[in-house]
CSV table of N, CA and C in Angstrom, one decimal:
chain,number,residue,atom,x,y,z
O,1,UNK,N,0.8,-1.2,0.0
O,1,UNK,CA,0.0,0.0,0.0
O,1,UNK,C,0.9,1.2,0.0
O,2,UNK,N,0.6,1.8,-0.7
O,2,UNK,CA,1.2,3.3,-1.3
O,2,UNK,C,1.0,4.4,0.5
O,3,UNK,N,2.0,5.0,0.6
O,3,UNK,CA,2.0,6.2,1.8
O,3,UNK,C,0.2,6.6,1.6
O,4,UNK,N,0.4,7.0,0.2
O,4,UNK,CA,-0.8,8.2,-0.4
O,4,UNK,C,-2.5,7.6,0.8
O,5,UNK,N,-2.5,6.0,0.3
O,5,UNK,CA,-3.1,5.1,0.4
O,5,UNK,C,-3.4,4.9,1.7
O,6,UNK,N,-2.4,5.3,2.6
O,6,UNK,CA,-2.3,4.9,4.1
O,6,UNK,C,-2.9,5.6,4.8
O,7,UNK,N,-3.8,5.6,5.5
O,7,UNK,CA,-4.2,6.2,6.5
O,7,UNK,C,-3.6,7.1,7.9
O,8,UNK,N,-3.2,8.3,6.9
O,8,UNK,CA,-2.5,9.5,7.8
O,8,UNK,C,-2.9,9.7,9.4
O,9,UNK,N,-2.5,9.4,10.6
O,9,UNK,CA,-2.9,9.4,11.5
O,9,UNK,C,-2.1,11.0,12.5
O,10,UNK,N,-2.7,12.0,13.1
O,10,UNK,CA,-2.3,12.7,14.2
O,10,UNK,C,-2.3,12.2,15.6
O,11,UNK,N,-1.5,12.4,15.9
O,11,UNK,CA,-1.5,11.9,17.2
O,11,UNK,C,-1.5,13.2,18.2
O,12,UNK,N,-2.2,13.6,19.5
O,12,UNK,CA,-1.9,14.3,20.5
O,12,UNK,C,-1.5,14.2,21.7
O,13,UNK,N,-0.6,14.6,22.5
O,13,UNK,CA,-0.1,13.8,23.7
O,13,UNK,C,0.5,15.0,24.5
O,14,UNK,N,0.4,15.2,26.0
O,14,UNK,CA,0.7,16.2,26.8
O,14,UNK,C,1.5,16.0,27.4
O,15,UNK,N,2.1,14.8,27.6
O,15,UNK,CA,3.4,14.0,28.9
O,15,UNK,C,4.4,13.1,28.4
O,16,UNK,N,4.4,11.7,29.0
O,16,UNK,CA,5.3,11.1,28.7
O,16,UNK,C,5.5,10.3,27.2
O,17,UNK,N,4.4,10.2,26.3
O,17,UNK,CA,3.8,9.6,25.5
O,17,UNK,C,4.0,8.1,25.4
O,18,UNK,N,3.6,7.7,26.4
O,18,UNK,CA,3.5,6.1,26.5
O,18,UNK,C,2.8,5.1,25.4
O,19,UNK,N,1.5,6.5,25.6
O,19,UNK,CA,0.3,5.5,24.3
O,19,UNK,C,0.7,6.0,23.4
O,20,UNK,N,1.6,7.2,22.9
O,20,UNK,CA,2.0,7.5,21.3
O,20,UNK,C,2.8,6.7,21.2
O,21,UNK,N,3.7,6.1,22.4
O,21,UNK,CA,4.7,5.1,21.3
O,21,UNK,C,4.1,4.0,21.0
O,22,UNK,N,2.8,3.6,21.9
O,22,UNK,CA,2.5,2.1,21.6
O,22,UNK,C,1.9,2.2,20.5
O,23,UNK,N,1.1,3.4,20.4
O,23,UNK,CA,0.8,3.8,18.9
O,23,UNK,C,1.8,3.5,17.6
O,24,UNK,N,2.7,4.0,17.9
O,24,UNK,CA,4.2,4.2,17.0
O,24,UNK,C,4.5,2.5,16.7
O,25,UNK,N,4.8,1.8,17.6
O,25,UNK,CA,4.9,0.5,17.8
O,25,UNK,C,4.2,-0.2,16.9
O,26,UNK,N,2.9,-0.5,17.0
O,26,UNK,CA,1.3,-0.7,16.4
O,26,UNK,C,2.0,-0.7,14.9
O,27,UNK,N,2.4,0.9,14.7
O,27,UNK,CA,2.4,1.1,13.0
O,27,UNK,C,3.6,0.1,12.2
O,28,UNK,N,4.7,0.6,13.5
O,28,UNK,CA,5.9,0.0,12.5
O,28,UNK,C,6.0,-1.9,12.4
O,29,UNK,N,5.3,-2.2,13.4
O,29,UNK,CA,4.7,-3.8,13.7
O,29,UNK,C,3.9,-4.5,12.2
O,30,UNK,N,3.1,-3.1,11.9
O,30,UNK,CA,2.7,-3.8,10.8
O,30,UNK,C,0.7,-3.6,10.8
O,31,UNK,N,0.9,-4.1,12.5
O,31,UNK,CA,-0.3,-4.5,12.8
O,31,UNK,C,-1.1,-3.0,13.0
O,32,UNK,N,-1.0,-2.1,12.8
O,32,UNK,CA,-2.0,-0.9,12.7
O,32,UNK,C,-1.6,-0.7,11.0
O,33,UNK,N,-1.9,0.0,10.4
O,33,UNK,CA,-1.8,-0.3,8.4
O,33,UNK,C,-2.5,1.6,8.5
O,34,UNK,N,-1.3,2.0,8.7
O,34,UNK,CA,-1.4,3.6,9.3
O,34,UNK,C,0.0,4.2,9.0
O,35,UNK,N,0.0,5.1,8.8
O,35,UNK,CA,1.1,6.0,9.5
O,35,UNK,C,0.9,7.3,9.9
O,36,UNK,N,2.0,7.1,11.2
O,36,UNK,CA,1.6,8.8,12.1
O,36,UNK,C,2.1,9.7,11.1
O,37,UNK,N,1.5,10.5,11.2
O,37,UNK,CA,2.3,11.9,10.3
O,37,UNK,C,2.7,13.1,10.8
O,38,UNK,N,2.0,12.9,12.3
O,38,UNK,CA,2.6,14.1,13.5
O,38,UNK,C,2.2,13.5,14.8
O,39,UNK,N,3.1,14.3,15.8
O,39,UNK,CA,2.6,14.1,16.6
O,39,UNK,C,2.6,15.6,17.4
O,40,UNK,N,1.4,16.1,18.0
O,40,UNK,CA,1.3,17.4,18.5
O,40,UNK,C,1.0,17.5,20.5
O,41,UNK,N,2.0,18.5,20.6
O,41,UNK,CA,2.2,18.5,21.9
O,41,UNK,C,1.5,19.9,22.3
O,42,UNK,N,1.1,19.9,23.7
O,42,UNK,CA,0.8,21.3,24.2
O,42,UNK,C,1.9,21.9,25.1
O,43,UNK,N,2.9,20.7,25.2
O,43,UNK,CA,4.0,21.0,26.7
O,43,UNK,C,5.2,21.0,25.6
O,44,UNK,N,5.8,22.2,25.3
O,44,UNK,CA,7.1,21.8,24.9
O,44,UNK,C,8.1,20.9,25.5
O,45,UNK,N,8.3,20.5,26.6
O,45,UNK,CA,8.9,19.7,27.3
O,45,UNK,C,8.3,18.3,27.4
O,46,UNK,N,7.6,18.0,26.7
O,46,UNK,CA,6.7,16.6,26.9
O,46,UNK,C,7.5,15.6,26.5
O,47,UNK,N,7.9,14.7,27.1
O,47,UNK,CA,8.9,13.4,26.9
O,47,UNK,C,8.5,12.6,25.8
O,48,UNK,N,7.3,12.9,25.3
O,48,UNK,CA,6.5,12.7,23.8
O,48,UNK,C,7.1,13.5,22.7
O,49,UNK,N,7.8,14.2,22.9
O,49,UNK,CA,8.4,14.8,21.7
O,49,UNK,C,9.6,14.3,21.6
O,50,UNK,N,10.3,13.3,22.8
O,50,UNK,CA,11.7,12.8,22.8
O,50,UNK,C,11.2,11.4,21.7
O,51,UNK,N,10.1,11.0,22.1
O,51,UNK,CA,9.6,9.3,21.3
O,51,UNK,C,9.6,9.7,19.9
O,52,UNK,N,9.1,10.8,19.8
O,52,UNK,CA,8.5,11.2,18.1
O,52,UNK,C,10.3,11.6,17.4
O,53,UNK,N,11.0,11.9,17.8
O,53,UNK,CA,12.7,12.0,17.5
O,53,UNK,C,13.3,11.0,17.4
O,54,UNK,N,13.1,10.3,18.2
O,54,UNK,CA,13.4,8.8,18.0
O,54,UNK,C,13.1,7.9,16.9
O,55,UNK,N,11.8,8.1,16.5
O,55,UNK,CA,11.5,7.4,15.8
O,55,UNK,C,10.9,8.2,14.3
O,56,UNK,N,11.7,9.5,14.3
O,56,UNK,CA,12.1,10.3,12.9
O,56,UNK,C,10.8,10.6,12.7
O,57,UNK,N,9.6,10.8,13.7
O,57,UNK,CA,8.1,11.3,13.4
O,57,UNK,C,8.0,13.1,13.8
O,58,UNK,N,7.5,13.8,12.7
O,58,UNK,CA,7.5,15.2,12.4
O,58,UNK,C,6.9,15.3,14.0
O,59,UNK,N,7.1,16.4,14.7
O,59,UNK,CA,7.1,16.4,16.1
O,59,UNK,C,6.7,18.3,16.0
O,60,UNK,N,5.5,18.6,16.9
O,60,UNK,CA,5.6,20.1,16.8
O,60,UNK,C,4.6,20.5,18.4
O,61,UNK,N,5.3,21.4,18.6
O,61,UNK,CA,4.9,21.7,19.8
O,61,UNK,C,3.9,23.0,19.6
O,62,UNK,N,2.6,23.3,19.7
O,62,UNK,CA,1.5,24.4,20.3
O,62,UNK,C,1.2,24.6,21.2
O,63,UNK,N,2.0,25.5,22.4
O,63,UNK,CA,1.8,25.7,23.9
O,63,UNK,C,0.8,27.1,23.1
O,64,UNK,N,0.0,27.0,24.5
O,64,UNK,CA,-1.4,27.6,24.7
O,64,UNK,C,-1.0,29.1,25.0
O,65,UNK,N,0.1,29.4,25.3
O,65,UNK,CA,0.8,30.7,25.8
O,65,UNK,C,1.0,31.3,24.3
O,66,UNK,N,1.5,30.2,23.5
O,66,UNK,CA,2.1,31.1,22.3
O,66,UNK,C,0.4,31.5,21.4
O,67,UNK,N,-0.4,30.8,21.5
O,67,UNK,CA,-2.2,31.1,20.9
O,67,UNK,C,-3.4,31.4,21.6
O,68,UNK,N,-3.0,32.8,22.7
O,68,UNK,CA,-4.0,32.7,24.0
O,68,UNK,C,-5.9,32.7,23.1
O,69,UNK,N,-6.0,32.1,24.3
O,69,UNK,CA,-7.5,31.9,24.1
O,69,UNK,C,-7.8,30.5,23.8
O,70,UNK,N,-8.4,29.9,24.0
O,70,UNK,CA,-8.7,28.1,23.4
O,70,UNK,C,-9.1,28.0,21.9
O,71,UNK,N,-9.6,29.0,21.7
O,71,UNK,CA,-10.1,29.0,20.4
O,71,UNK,C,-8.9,29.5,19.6
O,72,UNK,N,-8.3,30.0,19.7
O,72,UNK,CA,-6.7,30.4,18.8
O,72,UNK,C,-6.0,29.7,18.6
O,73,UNK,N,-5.5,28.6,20.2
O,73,UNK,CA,-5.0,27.7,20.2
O,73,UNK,C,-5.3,26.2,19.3
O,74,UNK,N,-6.7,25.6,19.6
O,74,UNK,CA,-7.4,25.1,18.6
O,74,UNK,C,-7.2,25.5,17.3
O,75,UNK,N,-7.4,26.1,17.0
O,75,UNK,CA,-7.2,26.6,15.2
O,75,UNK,C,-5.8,26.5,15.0
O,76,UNK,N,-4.4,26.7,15.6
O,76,UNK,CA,-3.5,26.1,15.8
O,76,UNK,C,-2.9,24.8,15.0
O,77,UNK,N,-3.7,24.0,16.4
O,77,UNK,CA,-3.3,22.6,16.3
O,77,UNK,C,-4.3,22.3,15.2
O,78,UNK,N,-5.8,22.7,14.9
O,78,UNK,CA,-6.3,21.9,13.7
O,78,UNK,C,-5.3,22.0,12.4
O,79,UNK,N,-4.8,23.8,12.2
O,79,UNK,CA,-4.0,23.8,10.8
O,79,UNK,C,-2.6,22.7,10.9
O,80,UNK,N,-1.9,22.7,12.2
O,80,UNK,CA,-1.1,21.6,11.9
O,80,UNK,C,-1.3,20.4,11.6
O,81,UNK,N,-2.0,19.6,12.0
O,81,UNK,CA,-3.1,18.5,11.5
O,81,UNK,C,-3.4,18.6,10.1
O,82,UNK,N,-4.0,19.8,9.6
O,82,UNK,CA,-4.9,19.7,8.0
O,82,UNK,C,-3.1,20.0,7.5
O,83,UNK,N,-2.4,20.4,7.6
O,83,UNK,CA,-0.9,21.0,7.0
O,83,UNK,C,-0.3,19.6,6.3
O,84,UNK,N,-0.9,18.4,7.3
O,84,UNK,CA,-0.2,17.2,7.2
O,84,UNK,C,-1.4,16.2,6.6
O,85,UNK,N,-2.5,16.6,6.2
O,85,UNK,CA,-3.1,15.6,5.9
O,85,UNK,C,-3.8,14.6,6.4
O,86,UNK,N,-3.7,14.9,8.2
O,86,UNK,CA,-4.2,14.3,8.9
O,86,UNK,C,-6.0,13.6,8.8
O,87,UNK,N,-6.0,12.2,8.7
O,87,UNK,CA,-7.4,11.7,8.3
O,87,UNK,C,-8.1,11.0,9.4
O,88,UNK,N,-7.3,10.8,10.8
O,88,UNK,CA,-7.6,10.1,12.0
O,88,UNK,C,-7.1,11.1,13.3
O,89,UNK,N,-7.2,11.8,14.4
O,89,UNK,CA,-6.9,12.3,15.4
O,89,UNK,C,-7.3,11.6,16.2
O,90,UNK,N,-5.6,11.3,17.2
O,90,UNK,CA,-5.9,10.0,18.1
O,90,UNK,C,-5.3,11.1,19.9
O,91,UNK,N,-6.1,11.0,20.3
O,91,UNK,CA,-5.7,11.8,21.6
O,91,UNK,C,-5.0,10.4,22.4
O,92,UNK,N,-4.0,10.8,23.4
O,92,UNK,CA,-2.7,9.7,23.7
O,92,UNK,C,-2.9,10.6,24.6
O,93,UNK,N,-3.2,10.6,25.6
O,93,UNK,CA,-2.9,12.0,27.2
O,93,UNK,C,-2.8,12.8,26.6
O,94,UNK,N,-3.8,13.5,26.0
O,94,UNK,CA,-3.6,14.8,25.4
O,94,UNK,C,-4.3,15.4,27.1
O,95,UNK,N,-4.0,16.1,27.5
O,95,UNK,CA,-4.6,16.5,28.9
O,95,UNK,C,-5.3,17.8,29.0
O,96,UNK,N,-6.1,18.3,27.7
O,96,UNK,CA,-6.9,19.4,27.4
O,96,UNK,C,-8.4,19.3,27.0
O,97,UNK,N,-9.4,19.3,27.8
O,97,UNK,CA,-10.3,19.0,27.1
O,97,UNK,C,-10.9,20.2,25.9
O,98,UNK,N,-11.3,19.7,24.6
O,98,UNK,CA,-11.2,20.4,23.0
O,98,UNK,C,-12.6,20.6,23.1
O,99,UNK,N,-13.0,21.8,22.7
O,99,UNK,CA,-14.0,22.7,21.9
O,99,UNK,C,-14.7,22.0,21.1
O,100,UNK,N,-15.9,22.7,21.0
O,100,UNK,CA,-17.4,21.9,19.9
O,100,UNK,C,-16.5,22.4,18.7
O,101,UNK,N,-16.0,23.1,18.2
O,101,UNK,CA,-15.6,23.7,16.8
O,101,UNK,C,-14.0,22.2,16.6
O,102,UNK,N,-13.5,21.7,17.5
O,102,UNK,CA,-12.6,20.9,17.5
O,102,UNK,C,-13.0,20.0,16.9
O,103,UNK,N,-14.1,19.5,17.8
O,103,UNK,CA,-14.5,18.6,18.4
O,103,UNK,C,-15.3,17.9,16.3
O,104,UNK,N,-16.3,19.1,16.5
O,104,UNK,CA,-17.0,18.9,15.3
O,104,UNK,C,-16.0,19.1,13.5
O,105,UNK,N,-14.9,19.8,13.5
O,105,UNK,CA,-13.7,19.5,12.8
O,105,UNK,C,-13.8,18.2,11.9
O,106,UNK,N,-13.4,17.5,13.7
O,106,UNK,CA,-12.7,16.0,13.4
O,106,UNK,C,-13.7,15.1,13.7
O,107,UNK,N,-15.1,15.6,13.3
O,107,UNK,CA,-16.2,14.7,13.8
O,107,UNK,C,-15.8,13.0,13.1
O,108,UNK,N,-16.3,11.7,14.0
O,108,UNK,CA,-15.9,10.9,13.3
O,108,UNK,C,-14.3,10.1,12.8
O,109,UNK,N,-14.0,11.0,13.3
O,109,UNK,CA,-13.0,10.6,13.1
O,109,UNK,C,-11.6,11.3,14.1
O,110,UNK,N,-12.0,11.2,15.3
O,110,UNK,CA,-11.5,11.8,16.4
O,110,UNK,C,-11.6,10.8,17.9
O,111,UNK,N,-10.3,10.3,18.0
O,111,UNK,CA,-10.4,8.9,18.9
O,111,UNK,C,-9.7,9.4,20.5
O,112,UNK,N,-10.1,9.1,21.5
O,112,UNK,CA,-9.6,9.2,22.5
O,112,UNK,C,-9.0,7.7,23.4
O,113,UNK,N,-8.1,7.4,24.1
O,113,UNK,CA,-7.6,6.8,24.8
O,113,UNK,C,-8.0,6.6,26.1
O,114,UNK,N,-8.6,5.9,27.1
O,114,UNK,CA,-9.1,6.5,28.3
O,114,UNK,C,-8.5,5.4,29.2
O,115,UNK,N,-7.9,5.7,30.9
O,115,UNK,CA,-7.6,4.6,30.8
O,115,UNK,C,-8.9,4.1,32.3
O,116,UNK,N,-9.9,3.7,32.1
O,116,UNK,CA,-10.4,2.8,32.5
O,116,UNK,C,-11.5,2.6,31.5
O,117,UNK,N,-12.5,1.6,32.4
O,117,UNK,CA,-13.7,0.9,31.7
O,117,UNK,C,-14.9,2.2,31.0
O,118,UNK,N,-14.7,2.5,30.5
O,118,UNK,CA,-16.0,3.8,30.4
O,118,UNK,C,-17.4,3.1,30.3
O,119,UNK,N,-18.6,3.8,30.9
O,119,UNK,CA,-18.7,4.7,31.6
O,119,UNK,C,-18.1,5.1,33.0
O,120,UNK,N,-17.4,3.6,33.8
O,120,UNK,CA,-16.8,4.1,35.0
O,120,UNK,C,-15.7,4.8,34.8
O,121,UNK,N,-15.8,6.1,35.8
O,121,UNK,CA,-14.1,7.0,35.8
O,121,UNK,C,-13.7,7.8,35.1
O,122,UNK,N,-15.2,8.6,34.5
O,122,UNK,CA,-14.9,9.6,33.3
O,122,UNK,C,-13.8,10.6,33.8
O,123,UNK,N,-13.4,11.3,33.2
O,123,UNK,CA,-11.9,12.3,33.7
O,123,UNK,C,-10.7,12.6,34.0
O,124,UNK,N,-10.5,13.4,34.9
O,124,UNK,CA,-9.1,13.6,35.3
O,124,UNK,C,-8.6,12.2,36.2
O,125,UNK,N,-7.9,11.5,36.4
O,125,UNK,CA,-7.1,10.7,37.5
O,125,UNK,C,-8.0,9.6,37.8
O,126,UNK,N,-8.5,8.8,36.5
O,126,UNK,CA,-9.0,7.6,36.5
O,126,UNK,C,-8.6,6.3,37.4
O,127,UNK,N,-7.4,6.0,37.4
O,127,UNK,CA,-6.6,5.3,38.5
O,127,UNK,C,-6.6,5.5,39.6
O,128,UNK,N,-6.7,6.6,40.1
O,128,UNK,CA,-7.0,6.8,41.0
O,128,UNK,C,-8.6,7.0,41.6
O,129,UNK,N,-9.6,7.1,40.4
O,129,UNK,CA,-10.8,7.1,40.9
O,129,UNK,C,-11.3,5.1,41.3
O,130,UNK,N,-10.5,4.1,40.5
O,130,UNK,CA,-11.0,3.3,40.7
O,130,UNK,C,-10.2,2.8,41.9
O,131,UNK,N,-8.9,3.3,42.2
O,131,UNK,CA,-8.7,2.7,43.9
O,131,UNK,C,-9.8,3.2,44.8
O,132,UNK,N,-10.1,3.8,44.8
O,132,UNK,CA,-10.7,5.1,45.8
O,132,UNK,C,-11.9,4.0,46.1
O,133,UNK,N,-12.4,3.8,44.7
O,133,UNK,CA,-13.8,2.9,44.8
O,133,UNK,C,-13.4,2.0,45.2
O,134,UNK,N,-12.3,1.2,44.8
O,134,UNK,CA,-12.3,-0.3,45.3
O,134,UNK,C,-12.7,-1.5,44.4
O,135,UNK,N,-12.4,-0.8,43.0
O,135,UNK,CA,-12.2,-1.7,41.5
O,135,UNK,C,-11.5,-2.9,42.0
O,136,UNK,N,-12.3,-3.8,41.5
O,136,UNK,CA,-11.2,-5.1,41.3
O,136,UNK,C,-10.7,-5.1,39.9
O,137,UNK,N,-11.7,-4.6,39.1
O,137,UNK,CA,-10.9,-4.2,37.5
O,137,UNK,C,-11.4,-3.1,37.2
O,138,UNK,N,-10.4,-2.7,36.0
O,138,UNK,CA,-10.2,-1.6,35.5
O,138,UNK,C,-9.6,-1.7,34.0
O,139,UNK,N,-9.6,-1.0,33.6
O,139,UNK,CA,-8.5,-1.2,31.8
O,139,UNK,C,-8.4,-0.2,31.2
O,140,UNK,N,-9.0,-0.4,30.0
O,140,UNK,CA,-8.1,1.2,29.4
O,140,UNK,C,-10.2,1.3,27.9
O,141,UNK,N,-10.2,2.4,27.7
O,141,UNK,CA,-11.5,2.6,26.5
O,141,UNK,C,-10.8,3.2,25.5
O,142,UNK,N,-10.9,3.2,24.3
O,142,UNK,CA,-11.0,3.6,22.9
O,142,UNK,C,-12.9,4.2,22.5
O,143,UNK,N,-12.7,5.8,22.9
O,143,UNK,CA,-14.2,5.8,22.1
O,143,UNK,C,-13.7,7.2,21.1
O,144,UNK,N,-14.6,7.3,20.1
O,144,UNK,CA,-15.2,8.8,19.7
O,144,UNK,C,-15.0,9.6,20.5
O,145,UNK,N,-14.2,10.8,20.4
O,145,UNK,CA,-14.9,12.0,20.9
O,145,UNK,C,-15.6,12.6,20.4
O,146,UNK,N,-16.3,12.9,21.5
O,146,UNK,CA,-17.7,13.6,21.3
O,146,UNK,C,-17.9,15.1,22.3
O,147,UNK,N,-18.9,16.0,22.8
O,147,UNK,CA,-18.6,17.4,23.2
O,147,UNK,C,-18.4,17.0,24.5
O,148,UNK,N,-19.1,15.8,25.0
O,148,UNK,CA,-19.5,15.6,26.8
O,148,UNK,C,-17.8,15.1,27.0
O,149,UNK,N,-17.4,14.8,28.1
O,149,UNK,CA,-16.2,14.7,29.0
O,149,UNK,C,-16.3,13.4,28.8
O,150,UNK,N,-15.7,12.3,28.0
O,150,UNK,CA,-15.5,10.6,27.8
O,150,UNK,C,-17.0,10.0,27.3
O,151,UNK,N,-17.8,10.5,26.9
O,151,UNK,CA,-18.6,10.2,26.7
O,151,UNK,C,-19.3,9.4,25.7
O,152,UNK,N,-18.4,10.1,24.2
O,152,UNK,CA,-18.8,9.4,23.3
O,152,UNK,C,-18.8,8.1,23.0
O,153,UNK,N,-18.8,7.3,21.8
O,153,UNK,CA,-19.3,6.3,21.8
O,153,UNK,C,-18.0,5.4,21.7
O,154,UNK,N,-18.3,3.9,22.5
O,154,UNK,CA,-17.2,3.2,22.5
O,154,UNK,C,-16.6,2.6,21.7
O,155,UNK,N,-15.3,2.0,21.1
O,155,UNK,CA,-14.7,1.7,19.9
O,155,UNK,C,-14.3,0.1,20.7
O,156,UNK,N,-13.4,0.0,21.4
O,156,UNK,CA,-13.0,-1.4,22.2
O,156,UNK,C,-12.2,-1.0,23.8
O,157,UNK,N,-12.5,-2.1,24.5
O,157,UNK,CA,-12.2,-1.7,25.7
O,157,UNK,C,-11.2,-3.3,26.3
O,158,UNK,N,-10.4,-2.9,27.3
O,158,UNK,CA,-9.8,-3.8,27.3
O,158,UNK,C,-9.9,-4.0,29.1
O,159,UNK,N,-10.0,-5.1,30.0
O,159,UNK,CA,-9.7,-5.2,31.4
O,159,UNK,C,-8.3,-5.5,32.0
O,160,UNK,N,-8.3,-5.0,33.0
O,160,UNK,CA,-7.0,-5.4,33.9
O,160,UNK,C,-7.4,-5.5,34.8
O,161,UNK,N,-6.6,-6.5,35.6
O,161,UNK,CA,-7.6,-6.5,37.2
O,161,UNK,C,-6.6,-6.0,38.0
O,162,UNK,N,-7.1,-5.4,39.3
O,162,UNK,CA,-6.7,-4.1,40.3
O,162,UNK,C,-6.0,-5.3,41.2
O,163,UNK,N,-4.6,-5.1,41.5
O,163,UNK,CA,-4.0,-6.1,42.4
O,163,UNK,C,-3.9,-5.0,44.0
O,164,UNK,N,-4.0,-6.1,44.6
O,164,UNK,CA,-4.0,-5.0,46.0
O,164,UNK,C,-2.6,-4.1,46.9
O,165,UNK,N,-1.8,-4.6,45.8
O,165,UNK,CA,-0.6,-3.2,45.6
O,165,UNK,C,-0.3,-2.3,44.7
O,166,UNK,N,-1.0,-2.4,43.8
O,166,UNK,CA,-1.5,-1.3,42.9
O,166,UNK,C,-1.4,-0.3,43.6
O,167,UNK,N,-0.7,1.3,42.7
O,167,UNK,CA,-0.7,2.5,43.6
O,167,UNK,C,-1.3,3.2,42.0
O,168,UNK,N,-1.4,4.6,42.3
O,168,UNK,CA,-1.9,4.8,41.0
O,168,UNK,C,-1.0,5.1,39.6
């Protein structure tokens, strides 16, 4: 299959990028039939922009300071995205929640990572909402984004069970 052919993927990530590499992994494995074409950061310092060097993926940083306002900043990151041809936006700890204008952009084709069971543990510090409860499992969701906070619709979900030394 031709680059042209492949299904151009963005990736967004605010920290360590754990899930962009496994992302990254995925593609060069074979077993995802994609390629990243960016990956976009809000933290110039994001240990996600050391993975995307590594592995020779166009890497661009849009801190929120340099496009005040959410909506400046958004239009931003979308033109980096459309600049590249981007046909899938995969949020990886992207740690910002995105605007109806974002949101509706990339309708359909705008994936988030979450890491528990959704609907349990919508939000900030999931891990730690399911110790708190007293989860015997927990795992990680793939849905749609949609405008509500984890809400949209689910793609595949995976379990892990909560061992009782688990920290978050």
């Amino acid at each position: 299959m031709s680059e042209r052919a492949t299904l151009r993927i963005g990736v967004l990530a605010s920290g360590r990028g754990s899930n962009f590499e496994a992302i990254v992994r995925a593609v060069e494995s074979g077993s995802l039939p994609a390629v990243v074409a960016v990956l976009v950061t809000d933290r110039a310092g994001a240990r996600a922009l050391d993975v995307a060097r590594a592995h020779r993926i166009d890497a661009v940083s849009i801190e929120p300071r340099e496009h005040p306002g959410k909506e400046a900043h958004e239009k931003a990151v979308i033109a980096a995205l459309e600049a590249r041809d981007v046909r899938l936006v995969c949020l990886a700890g992207y740690m910002r929640l995105l605007g109806a204008d974002f949101v509706r952009h990339f309708e359909g084709r705008l994936l988030n990572i979450h890491p528990s069971l959704l609907p349990a543990f919508p939000g900030l510090h999931a891990q730690r909402q399911a110790l708190q409860y007293g989860a015997k499992v927990t795992g990680a969701t793939v849905h749609f984004v949609d405008e509500g906070v984890d809400s949209g619709p689910i793609v595949v979900q995976a379990t892990v069970p909560v061992r009782e030394d688990d920290t978050e």
